Amino acid sequence: METVVSGIRSTGKLHLGNYYGALSNFVKMQNEYNCFFFIADLHSLTTHPTPQDLQSTVRNVVVEYLAAGIDPEKSTIYIQSDVPEVAELYLYMNMNAYLGELERSTSFKDKIRANPNNVNAGLLTYPVLMACDILIHHGTKVPVGKDQEQHLEMTRTFGNRFNHLYQVDYFKEAFAFTYSDKLVKVPGLSGQGKMGKSNGEADCIYLSDTPEVIRKKIMRAVSDSGPTERNQTKPEAIQNLFDLMKVVSTADTLAHFEDLYNRCEIRYGDFKKQLAEDMVLATDPVRSRIEDISKDDAYIQKVVRMGAEKAQASAQKTIREVREIIGLKKLY
C-alpha cells in the first residue's frame, strides 16, 4: 500500500477551499492508502504566532480534520511537533541543501517580497522541512496544487541526493496526487484569485461559519452592475461567484442563473441569496460536527495521542535507518 502524506499549516480556521480542494479528497484516500495527515505547527513558526494562538489554531485544525470525515482509525492524524524525528531529519537534510537552490525557491521569493522585515532562516529552509515531512514516512503520493509542485521537485532532489551521497537506494520519489482529473477551483469572495486566509476574513467561507455569517459574506461579495450584452464574457469577480455556485449548488440551479446572465436578466440580489442558502446547506453537516467535536476534549486528546504514537513509530524507524546509513553510531 502506497503512502500519502499531506499537512495543513496551523494558521487559522479551515475554509471552503481547504475542504473541496483537499479534505474531501483525504476522506476518499484513507480507504485506499496508508495516509499521514498532519497539522504543520512547526511550519507556522516562521510567522511568529503567539503561544495562545498557536495552540488554539492547532486544536481547531484537528477538530476540522475530524469533522470533515478523516477517520483516526484509518488515517494517522498527528501534530508535526509531536514527532521530534522530523526536526532531526530536517537537520541532516539541511547539510545537503544548498543556498543557491533554496534562494531560487518561488515560495521563498514570494514570502520575502511580502514580508521584507521577516526574512528568517526558517523561510529559506522551508522546502527542506516540507521534504522531511514526506521523506520521514517514505511518502510517494502528496496531494498538492500546482503552487507546491516546485517543493515536491525539491523533495525528490533532496532524497535522491541523500541516496547518491551514501550510495543507497533508500528514499523513494514523491509525486503530486489528486483523485480527480481536474482540481476543484474554489475562488474567494474578494473578486480575484482563489479563496485564501491571506486575503482577509471577508474573502473566506470558513467551515465553522454560522449561517448568518455565510449569508452576510455572500451578500457583500464583489460583483458589478450586471451584463450589458447577451452572452458576454463574465468579469473575474462574477465568474468567481458562478464557480462557487458550481461547487455547492445543483446543476439545474447553476444553469438557471447562467441563462439569466446570458439574457441580461440576472438580479445579483436573487443570485447571491440562492448561493448563500446553497452554501449554508452544503456546509451544515461539517459545521454541526465541528460544534459537537469541539466540546469533547477527551476525544480530541485521544485522537492526537494515538496519531502521535503511530507517526512516531514510522518516523523512529526512518531515523534509526538514516543514522545507520550516515554513520552516526554509538561507540558504547
CSV table of C-alpha atoms in Angstrom, one decimal:
chain,number,residue,atom,x,y,z
A,1,MET,CA,0.0,0.0,0.0
A,2,GLU,CA,1.5,3.4,-1.0
A,3,THR,CA,1.8,6.2,1.5
A,4,VAL,CA,0.1,9.5,1.2
A,5,VAL,CA,1.4,12.5,3.2
A,6,SER,CA,-0.2,15.9,3.5
A,7,GLY,CA,-0.2,18.7,6.0
A,8,ILE,CA,-2.1,22.0,6.6
A,9,ARG,CA,-0.4,24.9,8.4
A,10,SER,CA,-1.9,25.8,11.7
A,11,THR,CA,-2.5,29.5,10.8
A,12,GLY,CA,-6.3,29.7,11.4
A,13,LYS,CA,-9.6,28.1,10.6
A,14,LEU,CA,-10.1,26.0,7.5
A,15,HIS,CA,-12.2,27.3,4.7
A,16,LEU,CA,-14.2,26.0,1.8
A,17,GLY,CA,-11.1,25.9,-0.4
A,18,ASN,CA,-9.4,23.7,2.1
A,19,TYR,CA,-12.4,21.4,2.2
A,20,TYR,CA,-13.2,21.0,-1.5
A,21,GLY,CA,-9.5,21.3,-2.6
A,22,ALA,CA,-8.0,18.9,0.0
A,23,LEU,CA,-10.1,17.5,2.8
A,24,SER,CA,-12.8,15.9,0.7
A,25,ASN,CA,-10.1,14.0,-1.2
A,26,PHE,CA,-8.4,13.0,2.0
A,27,VAL,CA,-11.5,11.2,3.1
A,28,LYS,CA,-11.5,9.2,-0.1
A,29,MET,CA,-7.8,8.5,0.0
A,30,GLN,CA,-7.8,7.0,3.5
A,31,ASN,CA,-9.7,4.0,2.3
A,32,GLU,CA,-7.1,3.0,-0.3
A,33,TYR,CA,-3.7,4.3,1.0
A,34,ASN,CA,-1.6,4.5,4.1
A,35,CYS,CA,-2.4,8.1,5.0
A,36,PHE,CA,-0.5,10.6,7.2
A,37,PHE,CA,-2.3,13.9,7.7
A,38,PHE,CA,-0.6,16.3,10.0
A,39,ILE,CA,-1.0,19.8,11.4
A,40,ALA,CA,2.1,21.8,10.4
A,41,ASP,CA,2.7,23.8,13.6
A,42,LEU,CA,6.5,23.9,13.1
A,43,HIS,CA,6.0,25.5,9.6
A,44,SER,CA,3.8,28.2,11.1
A,45,LEU,CA,6.6,29.4,13.4
A,46,THR,CA,8.1,31.3,10.5
A,47,THR,CA,5.4,33.9,11.1
A,48,HIS,CA,5.9,34.0,14.9
A,49,PRO,CA,2.4,33.3,16.2
A,50,THR,CA,1.7,33.8,19.9
A,51,PRO,CA,1.7,30.7,22.1
A,52,GLN,CA,-2.0,31.1,22.7
A,53,ASP,CA,-2.9,31.5,19.0
A,54,LEU,CA,-0.7,28.6,18.0
A,55,GLN,CA,-2.3,26.2,20.5
A,56,SER,CA,-5.9,27.2,19.6
A,57,THR,CA,-5.3,27.0,15.8
A,58,VAL,CA,-3.7,23.6,16.1
A,59,ARG,CA,-6.7,22.4,18.1
A,60,ASN,CA,-9.1,23.9,15.5
A,61,VAL,CA,-7.4,22.1,12.6
A,62,VAL,CA,-7.6,18.7,14.5
A,63,VAL,CA,-11.3,19.3,15.1
A,64,GLU,CA,-11.9,20.3,11.5
A,65,TYR,CA,-10.0,17.3,10.1
A,66,LEU,CA,-12.2,15.0,12.2
A,67,ALA,CA,-15.4,16.9,11.3
A,68,ALA,CA,-14.6,16.7,7.6
A,69,GLY,CA,-14.6,12.9,7.9
A,70,ILE,CA,-11.0,11.9,8.4
A,71,ASP,CA,-11.1,8.7,10.5
A,72,PRO,CA,-8.3,8.4,13.0
A,73,GLU,CA,-8.7,4.6,12.8
A,74,LYS,CA,-8.0,4.6,9.1
A,75,SER,CA,-5.5,7.5,8.9
A,76,THR,CA,-2.8,8.9,11.1
A,77,ILE,CA,-3.8,12.4,12.2
A,78,TYR,CA,-0.9,14.0,14.1
A,79,ILE,CA,0.7,17.3,15.1
A,80,GLN,CA,4.0,17.9,13.5
A,81,SER,CA,5.8,18.9,16.7
A,82,ASP,CA,4.7,15.7,18.4
A,83,VAL,CA,7.2,13.9,16.1
A,84,PRO,CA,10.7,15.3,17.0
A,85,GLU,CA,12.3,12.9,14.5
A,86,VAL,CA,11.0,15.3,11.8
A,87,ALA,CA,13.3,18.0,13.2
A,88,GLU,CA,16.2,15.6,13.4
A,89,LEU,CA,15.8,14.6,9.7
A,90,TYR,CA,15.5,18.3,8.9
A,91,LEU,CA,18.9,18.8,10.4
A,92,TYR,CA,20.5,16.0,8.4
A,93,MET,CA,18.9,17.2,5.1
A,94,ASN,CA,19.9,20.8,5.7
A,95,MET,CA,23.5,19.6,5.5
A,96,ASN,CA,22.9,18.6,1.9
A,97,ALA,CA,20.7,21.5,0.8
A,98,TYR,CA,22.5,24.4,-1.0
A,99,LEU,CA,22.0,28.1,-0.6
A,100,GLY,CA,21.5,28.8,-4.3
A,101,GLU,CA,18.7,26.3,-4.8
A,102,LEU,CA,16.9,27.4,-1.7
A,103,GLU,CA,17.1,31.1,-2.7
A,104,ARG,CA,15.6,30.2,-6.1
A,105,SER,CA,12.5,28.7,-4.5
A,106,THR,CA,9.5,30.6,-5.7
A,107,SER,CA,7.8,30.5,-2.3
A,108,PHE,CA,10.9,32.0,-0.7
A,109,LYS,CA,10.9,34.8,-3.2
A,110,ASP,CA,7.2,35.4,-2.7
A,111,LYS,CA,7.5,35.4,1.1
A,112,ILE,CA,10.4,37.9,1.3
A,113,ARG,CA,8.6,40.2,-1.1
A,114,ALA,CA,5.5,40.1,1.1
A,115,ASN,CA,7.4,40.3,4.4
A,116,PRO,CA,10.8,42.0,3.8
A,117,ASN,CA,11.3,42.6,7.6
A,118,ASN,CA,10.9,38.9,8.4
A,119,VAL,CA,13.4,37.1,6.2
A,120,ASN,CA,14.3,34.3,8.6
A,121,ALA,CA,16.3,31.1,8.1
A,122,GLY,CA,13.1,29.1,8.5
A,123,LEU,CA,11.7,30.7,5.4
A,124,LEU,CA,14.8,29.9,3.5
A,125,THR,CA,14.9,26.2,4.5
A,126,TYR,CA,11.1,25.8,4.4
A,127,PRO,CA,11.4,23.4,1.4
A,128,VAL,CA,13.7,21.2,3.4
A,129,LEU,CA,11.3,20.8,6.3
A,130,MET,CA,8.5,20.1,3.9
A,131,ALA,CA,10.6,17.5,2.2
A,132,CYS,CA,11.3,15.9,5.6
A,133,ASP,CA,7.6,15.7,6.4
A,134,ILE,CA,7.3,13.5,3.3
A,135,LEU,CA,10.6,11.6,3.5
A,136,ILE,CA,10.2,10.6,7.2
A,137,HIS,CA,7.2,8.4,6.2
A,138,HIS,CA,8.6,7.4,2.8
A,139,GLY,CA,5.6,9.1,1.2
A,140,THR,CA,5.1,8.6,-2.6
A,141,LYS,CA,1.8,10.4,-3.1
A,142,VAL,CA,1.4,14.0,-2.0
A,143,PRO,CA,-1.9,15.8,-2.6
A,144,VAL,CA,-0.8,19.3,-3.6
A,145,GLY,CA,-1.7,22.0,-6.1
A,146,LYS,CA,0.4,23.5,-8.8
A,147,ASP,CA,1.8,26.1,-6.5
A,148,GLN,CA,3.5,23.3,-4.5
A,149,GLU,CA,5.0,21.3,-7.3
A,150,GLN,CA,8.4,23.0,-7.0
A,151,HIS,CA,8.6,21.9,-3.4
A,152,LEU,CA,7.9,18.4,-4.5
A,153,GLU,CA,10.6,18.6,-7.1
A,154,MET,CA,13.0,19.7,-4.3
A,155,THR,CA,11.8,16.8,-2.1
A,156,ARG,CA,12.9,14.4,-4.9
A,157,THR,CA,16.2,16.3,-5.2
A,158,PHE,CA,17.0,16.0,-1.5
A,159,GLY,CA,16.0,12.4,-1.3
A,160,ASN,CA,18.0,11.4,-4.4
A,161,ARG,CA,21.0,13.5,-3.3
A,162,PHE,CA,21.0,11.5,0.0
A,163,ASN,CA,20.8,8.2,-1.9
A,164,HIS,CA,23.6,9.3,-4.2
A,165,LEU,CA,25.9,10.6,-1.4
A,166,TYR,CA,25.6,7.5,0.7
A,167,GLN,CA,25.3,5.1,-2.3
A,168,VAL,CA,22.0,3.6,-1.1
A,169,ASP,CA,18.5,3.2,-2.6
A,170,TYR,CA,16.7,4.4,0.4
A,171,PHE,CA,14.3,7.3,-0.1
A,172,LYS,CA,11.6,6.9,-2.7
A,173,GLU,CA,10.4,9.7,-5.1
A,174,ALA,CA,7.2,11.5,-4.2
A,175,PHE,CA,4.8,12.9,-6.8
A,176,ALA,CA,1.7,15.1,-6.8
A,177,PHE,CA,-1.5,13.3,-6.5
A,178,THR,CA,-5.2,14.0,-6.8
A,179,TYR,CA,-8.3,11.9,-7.0
A,180,SER,CA,-9.8,13.9,-9.8
A,181,ASP,CA,-8.5,14.8,-13.3
A,182,LYS,CA,-9.3,18.4,-12.6
A,183,LEU,CA,-8.7,20.1,-9.3
A,184,VAL,CA,-11.7,21.9,-7.8
A,185,LYS,CA,-11.2,25.7,-8.0
A,186,VAL,CA,-12.7,27.4,-5.0
A,187,PRO,CA,-12.4,31.2,-5.6
A,188,GLY,CA,-12.5,33.8,-2.9
A,189,LEU,CA,-15.2,36.5,-2.3
A,190,SER,CA,-12.9,39.5,-2.9
A,191,GLY,CA,-13.3,39.3,-6.7
A,192,GLN,CA,-9.9,37.8,-7.6
A,193,GLY,CA,-7.9,34.7,-7.1
A,194,LYS,CA,-8.6,31.6,-5.0
A,195,MET,CA,-10.0,31.6,-1.5
A,196,GLY,CA,-7.3,32.2,1.0
A,197,LYS,CA,-6.8,33.4,4.6
A,198,SER,CA,-4.1,35.9,3.5
A,199,ASN,CA,-6.8,38.0,1.7
A,200,GLY,CA,-8.7,38.6,5.0
A,201,GLU,CA,-11.8,37.2,6.7
A,202,ALA,CA,-14.2,38.6,4.1
A,203,ASP,CA,-12.6,36.5,1.3
A,204,CYS,CA,-13.3,33.2,3.0
A,205,ILE,CA,-16.2,31.0,3.9
A,206,TYR,CA,-14.9,29.1,6.9
A,207,LEU,CA,-16.2,25.6,7.7
A,208,SER,CA,-17.2,26.9,11.2
A,209,ASP,CA,-19.0,30.0,9.9
A,210,THR,CA,-22.6,30.2,11.1
A,211,PRO,CA,-25.4,30.5,8.5
A,212,GLU,CA,-25.8,34.2,9.4
A,213,VAL,CA,-22.2,34.9,8.8
A,214,ILE,CA,-22.2,33.0,5.5
A,215,ARG,CA,-25.2,35.0,4.3
A,216,LYS,CA,-23.6,38.3,5.1
A,217,LYS,CA,-20.3,37.4,3.4
A,218,ILE,CA,-22.0,36.2,0.2
A,219,MET,CA,-24.2,39.3,0.0
A,220,ARG,CA,-21.1,41.5,0.4
A,221,ALA,CA,-19.1,39.6,-2.2
A,222,VAL,CA,-17.7,41.7,-5.0
A,223,SER,CA,-20.0,41.9,-8.1
A,224,ASP,CA,-20.8,44.6,-10.7
A,225,SER,CA,-23.7,46.4,-12.3
A,226,GLY,CA,-24.6,43.4,-14.5
A,227,PRO,CA,-24.1,42.3,-18.1
A,228,THR,CA,-24.8,44.8,-20.9
A,229,GLU,CA,-24.7,42.4,-23.8
A,230,ARG,CA,-26.2,38.9,-24.3
A,231,ASN,CA,-23.7,36.0,-23.8
A,232,GLN,CA,-20.9,38.4,-22.8
A,233,THR,CA,-17.8,37.0,-21.1
A,234,LYS,CA,-18.1,37.3,-17.3
A,235,PRO,CA,-15.6,39.5,-15.4
A,236,GLU,CA,-13.4,37.6,-12.9
A,237,ALA,CA,-15.4,38.7,-9.9
A,238,ILE,CA,-18.7,37.4,-11.4
A,239,GLN,CA,-17.1,34.2,-12.8
A,240,ASN,CA,-15.8,33.5,-9.3
A,241,LEU,CA,-19.4,33.7,-7.9
A,242,PHE,CA,-20.6,31.3,-10.6
A,243,ASP,CA,-17.6,29.0,-9.9
A,244,LEU,CA,-18.7,28.9,-6.2
A,245,MET,CA,-22.2,28.1,-7.3
A,246,LYS,CA,-20.8,25.2,-9.4
A,247,VAL,CA,-19.3,23.8,-6.2
A,248,VAL,CA,-22.3,24.0,-3.8
A,249,SER,CA,-25.4,24.2,-6.0
A,250,THR,CA,-27.3,21.7,-8.2
A,251,ALA,CA,-26.6,21.7,-12.0
A,252,ASP,CA,-30.2,23.0,-12.6
A,253,THR,CA,-29.7,26.0,-10.3
A,254,LEU,CA,-26.4,26.9,-12.0
A,255,ALA,CA,-28.0,26.5,-15.5
A,256,HIS,CA,-30.9,28.7,-14.4
A,257,PHE,CA,-28.7,31.6,-13.4
A,258,GLU,CA,-26.3,31.1,-16.3
A,259,ASP,CA,-29.3,31.6,-18.6
A,260,LEU,CA,-30.4,34.7,-16.8
A,261,TYR,CA,-27.0,36.2,-17.1
A,262,ASN,CA,-26.7,35.4,-20.8
A,263,ARG,CA,-30.1,37.1,-21.4
A,264,CYS,CA,-29.0,40.1,-19.3
A,265,GLU,CA,-31.9,39.4,-16.9
A,266,ILE,CA,-29.9,38.4,-13.8
A,267,ARG,CA,-30.6,40.1,-10.5
A,268,TYR,CA,-27.5,39.7,-8.3
A,269,GLY,CA,-29.5,40.0,-5.1
A,270,ASP,CA,-31.5,36.9,-6.0
A,271,PHE,CA,-28.4,35.1,-7.3
A,272,LYS,CA,-26.5,35.8,-4.1
A,273,LYS,CA,-29.4,34.8,-1.9
A,274,GLN,CA,-29.6,31.4,-3.7
A,275,LEU,CA,-25.8,31.0,-3.5
A,276,ALA,CA,-25.9,31.8,0.2
A,277,GLU,CA,-28.6,29.3,1.0
A,278,ASP,CA,-26.9,26.5,-1.0
A,279,MET,CA,-23.7,27.3,0.8
A,280,VAL,CA,-25.4,27.0,4.2
A,281,LEU,CA,-26.8,23.6,3.2
A,282,ALA,CA,-23.5,22.4,1.8
A,283,THR,CA,-21.5,23.3,4.9
A,284,ASP,CA,-24.1,22.3,7.5
A,285,PRO,CA,-23.0,18.7,8.1
A,286,VAL,CA,-19.4,19.7,8.7
A,287,ARG,CA,-20.3,22.7,10.8
A,288,SER,CA,-22.5,20.6,13.1
A,289,ARG,CA,-19.7,18.1,13.6
A,290,ILE,CA,-17.3,20.9,14.4
A,291,GLU,CA,-19.6,22.1,17.1
A,292,ASP,CA,-20.0,18.6,18.6
A,293,ILE,CA,-16.3,17.5,18.4
A,294,SER,CA,-15.1,20.9,19.8
A,295,LYS,CA,-16.9,20.1,23.1
A,296,ASP,CA,-15.2,16.7,23.5
A,297,ASP,CA,-11.7,17.3,24.9
A,298,ALA,CA,-11.2,13.7,25.9
A,299,TYR,CA,-11.9,12.5,22.3
A,300,ILE,CA,-9.6,15.2,20.8
A,301,GLN,CA,-6.8,14.2,23.2
A,302,LYS,CA,-7.2,10.5,22.4
A,303,VAL,CA,-7.0,11.2,18.7
A,304,VAL,CA,-3.9,13.3,19.0
A,305,ARG,CA,-2.2,10.8,21.3
A,306,MET,CA,-3.0,7.9,19.0
A,307,GLY,CA,-1.8,9.8,16.0
A,308,ALA,CA,1.5,10.8,17.7
A,309,GLU,CA,2.2,7.2,18.6
A,310,LYS,CA,1.6,5.9,15.0
A,311,ALA,CA,3.6,8.8,13.4
A,312,GLN,CA,6.4,8.3,15.9
A,313,ALA,CA,6.6,4.6,15.1
A,314,SER,CA,7.0,5.3,11.4
A,315,ALA,CA,9.5,8.2,12.0
A,316,GLN,CA,11.6,6.5,14.5
A,317,LYS,CA,12.2,3.6,12.1
A,318,THR,CA,13.4,6.0,9.4
A,319,ILE,CA,15.7,7.9,11.8
A,320,ARG,CA,17.3,4.7,13.1
A,321,GLU,CA,18.0,3.7,9.5
A,322,VAL,CA,19.2,7.1,8.4
A,323,ARG,CA,21.6,7.3,11.3
A,324,GLU,CA,23.0,3.9,10.4
A,325,ILE,CA,23.4,5.0,6.7
A,326,ILE,CA,25.1,8.3,7.7
A,327,GLY,CA,27.4,6.5,10.2
A,328,LEU,CA,26.0,8.1,13.4
A,329,LYS,CA,26.5,5.0,15.5
A,330,LYS,CA,27.1,4.8,19.2
A,331,LEU,CA,30.6,3.9,20.4
A,332,TYR,CA,29.3,2.3,23.6
